[in-house]
mmCIF file of C-alpha atoms in Angstrom:
data_model
loop_
_atom_site.group_PDB
_atom_site.id
_atom_site.type_symbol
_atom_site.label_atom_id
_atom_site.label_comp_id
_atom_site.label_asym_id
_atom_site.label_seq_id
_atom_site.Cartn_x
_atom_site.Cartn_y
_atom_site.Cartn_z
ATOM 1 C CA UNK A 15 -5.156 8.348 -16.057
ATOM 2 C CA UNK A 16 -5.485 7.058 -12.535
ATOM 3 C CA UNK A 17 -5.638 9.359 -9.549
ATOM 4 C CA UNK A 18 -4.942 8.055 -6.061
ATOM 5 C CA UNK A 19 -5.581 9.816 -2.757
ATOM 6 C CA UNK A 20 -4.384 8.283 0.502
ATOM 7 C CA UNK A 21 -5.662 8.924 4.001
ATOM 8 C CA UNK A 22 -5.478 7.378 7.452
ATOM 9 C CA UNK A 23 -1.886 7.887 8.490
ATOM 10 C CA UNK A 24 -0.907 9.164 11.896
ATOM 11 C CA UNK A 25 1.005 8.439 15.065
ATOM 12 C CA UNK A 26 0.536 5.312 17.134
ATOM 13 C CA UNK A 27 2.329 3.487 19.913
ATOM 14 C CA UNK A 28 4.129 0.203 19.277
ATOM 15 C CA UNK A 29 1.646 -2.636 19.168
ATOM 16 C CA UNK A 30 -1.109 -0.356 17.931
ATOM 17 C CA UNK A 31 -3.089 -0.396 14.707
ATOM 18 C CA UNK A 32 -3.849 1.942 11.829
ATOM 19 C CA UNK A 33 -5.859 1.586 8.640
ATOM 20 C CA UNK A 34 -4.803 3.381 5.505
ATOM 21 C CA UNK A 35 -7.228 4.119 2.698
ATOM 22 C CA UNK A 36 -6.625 4.935 -0.946
ATOM 23 C CA UNK A 37 -9.441 6.308 -3.075
ATOM 24 C CA UNK A 38 -8.871 5.588 -6.756
ATOM 25 C CA UNK A 39 -10.365 7.132 -9.853
ATOM 26 C CA UNK A 40 -10.011 5.292 -13.126
ATOM 27 C CA UNK A 41 -9.560 1.655 -14.037
ATOM 28 C CA UNK A 42 -6.837 -0.325 -12.300
ATOM 29 C CA UNK A 43 -5.681 -3.929 -12.688
ATOM 30 C CA UNK A 44 -3.324 -3.988 -9.743
ATOM 31 C CA UNK A 45 -2.917 -1.829 -6.683
ATOM 32 C CA UNK A 46 -0.544 -1.809 -3.788
ATOM 33 C CA UNK A 47 1.282 -0.007 -1.048
ATOM 34 C CA UNK A 48 4.929 0.815 -0.682
ATOM 35 C CA UNK A 49 6.775 2.789 1.954
ATOM 36 C CA UNK A 50 9.900 4.836 2.344
ATOM 37 C CA UNK A 51 11.608 5.921 5.530
ATOM 38 C CA UNK A 52 14.234 8.682 5.634
ATOM 39 C CA UNK A 53 17.599 7.387 4.475
ATOM 40 C CA UNK A 54 16.170 4.026 3.441
ATOM 41 C CA UNK A 55 15.189 2.492 0.129
ATOM 42 C CA UNK A 56 11.583 2.161 -0.895
ATOM 43 C CA UNK A 57 10.000 -1.119 0.139
ATOM 44 C CA UNK A 58 7.028 -2.772 -1.486
ATOM 45 C CA UNK A 59 4.634 -3.645 1.337
ATOM 46 C CA UNK A 60 1.654 -5.357 -0.273
ATOM 47 C CA UNK A 61 -0.164 -5.612 -3.571
ATOM 48 C CA UNK A 62 -3.421 -6.964 -4.922
ATOM 49 C CA UNK A 63 -4.810 -7.823 -8.320
ATOM 50 C CA UNK A 64 -8.132 -6.014 -8.341
ATOM 51 C CA UNK A 65 -9.924 -8.616 -10.451
ATOM 52 C CA UNK A 66 -8.835 -11.888 -8.857
ATOM 53 C CA UNK A 67 -8.129 -10.571 -5.383
ATOM 54 C CA UNK A 68 -4.703 -12.226 -5.356
ATOM 55 C CA UNK A 69 -2.514 -10.640 -2.692
ATOM 56 C CA UNK A 70 1.188 -10.576 -1.971
ATOM 57 C CA UNK A 71 3.089 -9.244 1.044
ATOM 58 C CA UNK A 72 6.610 -8.338 2.024
ATOM 59 C CA UNK A 73 8.069 -10.749 4.575
ATOM 60 C CA UNK A 74 8.488 -7.863 7.001
ATOM 61 C CA UNK A 75 4.710 -7.356 7.283
ATOM 62 C CA UNK A 76 3.271 -10.835 6.761
ATOM 63 C CA UNK A 77 0.803 -11.740 9.476
ATOM 64 C CA UNK A 78 0.500 -8.124 10.629
ATOM 65 C CA UNK A 79 -0.739 -6.188 7.596
ATOM 66 C CA UNK A 80 -3.752 -6.953 5.414
ATOM 67 C CA UNK A 81 -4.466 -5.408 2.035
ATOM 68 C CA UNK A 82 -8.060 -5.327 0.859
ATOM 69 C CA UNK A 83 -10.337 -3.532 -1.547
ATOM 70 C CA UNK A 84 -13.886 -2.289 -1.783
ATOM 71 C CA UNK A 85 -14.694 -2.435 -5.466
ATOM 72 C CA UNK A 86 -17.982 -0.600 -5.030
ATOM 73 C CA UNK A 87 -16.134 2.365 -3.559
ATOM 74 C CA UNK A 88 -13.014 1.897 -5.705
ATOM 75 C CA UNK A 89 -10.996 2.088 -2.526
ATOM 76 C CA UNK A 90 -7.922 0.206 -1.372
ATOM 77 C CA UNK A 91 -7.119 -0.408 2.266
ATOM 78 C CA UNK A 92 -4.119 -1.427 4.324
ATOM 79 C CA UNK A 93 -4.940 -2.657 7.810
ATOM 80 C CA UNK A 94 -1.786 -2.483 9.912
ATOM 81 C CA UNK A 95 -1.717 -4.309 13.238
ATOM 82 C CA UNK A 96 1.028 -4.951 15.788
ATOM 83 C CA UNK A 97 2.886 -1.927 14.501
ATOM 84 C CA UNK A 98 6.588 -1.603 15.222
ATOM 85 C CA UNK A 99 8.847 1.458 15.246
ATOM 86 C CA UNK A 100 10.510 0.130 12.091
ATOM 87 C CA UNK A 101 7.160 0.440 10.298
ATOM 88 C CA UNK A 102 7.469 4.227 10.536
ATOM 89 C CA UNK A 103 7.612 5.654 7.020
ATOM 90 C CA UNK A 104 5.743 7.549 4.359
ATOM 91 C CA UNK A 105 3.251 5.132 2.856
ATOM 92 C CA UNK A 106 2.239 5.445 -0.776
ATOM 93 C CA UNK A 107 -0.637 3.915 -2.677
ATOM 94 C CA UNK A 108 0.236 2.771 -6.187
ATOM 95 C CA UNK A 109 -1.603 1.271 -9.138
ATOM 96 C CA UNK A 110 -1.187 0.155 -12.713
ATOM 97 C CA UNK A 111 -3.003 -1.443 -15.596
ATOM 98 C CA UNK A 112 -2.811 -4.557 -17.706
ATOM 99 C CA UNK A 113 0.446 -6.339 -18.353
ATOM 100 C CA UNK A 114 2.347 -3.602 -16.509
ATOM 101 C CA UNK A 115 1.219 -5.336 -13.321
ATOM 102 C CA UNK A 116 2.857 -8.700 -13.952
ATOM 103 C CA UNK A 117 5.999 -9.520 -12.042
ATOM 104 C CA UNK A 118 6.408 -6.021 -10.720
ATOM 105 C CA UNK A 119 6.513 -4.620 -7.216
ATOM 106 C CA UNK A 120 4.153 -1.846 -6.209
ATOM 107 C CA UNK A 121 7.269 0.339 -6.138
ATOM 108 C CA UNK A 122 7.332 0.213 -9.939
ATOM 109 C CA UNK A 123 3.662 0.885 -10.651
ATOM 110 C CA UNK A 124 3.119 3.920 -12.859
ATOM 111 C CA UNK A 125 0.497 5.659 -10.766
ATOM 112 C CA UNK A 126 0.981 6.723 -7.151
ATOM 113 C CA UNK A 127 -0.569 8.978 -4.555
ATOM 114 C CA UNK A 128 0.963 11.769 -2.542
ATOM 115 C CA UNK A 129 1.681 9.600 0.491
ATOM 116 C CA UNK A 130 0.571 9.501 4.096
ATOM 117 C CA UNK A 131 2.889 9.480 7.094
ATOM 118 C CA UNK A 132 2.875 6.652 9.628
ATOM 119 C CA UNK A 133 4.851 7.113 12.840
ATOM 120 C CA UNK A 134 5.180 4.362 15.425
ATOM 121 C CA UNK A 135 6.717 5.599 18.626
ATOM 122 C CA UNK A 136 6.315 5.389 22.369
#
């Protein structure tokens, strides 16, 4: 089993920054973030293969968000810069193992945290 606990959400003005953290217990091969706003579909934001460090981003966040990991702490991060009101959503950390990672969005990973709210508003 993999347990994931997110932190770091909050409220920020447009143009501001936030960093989300996800503490993981258990082995993971891939990790990522997805988000869901009220009345909207879930959107995969970013993902990373924990061994190789390969990363992938949604077009909507490229150049603004950075996913990273601290293997020593078994923690995943999402640095969010130049935030926009449309980035407001519940953000979830997700993870999976082995071949379940290949060709799949973070939306479809089998393990996920409880979510942390991000609100971007003036």
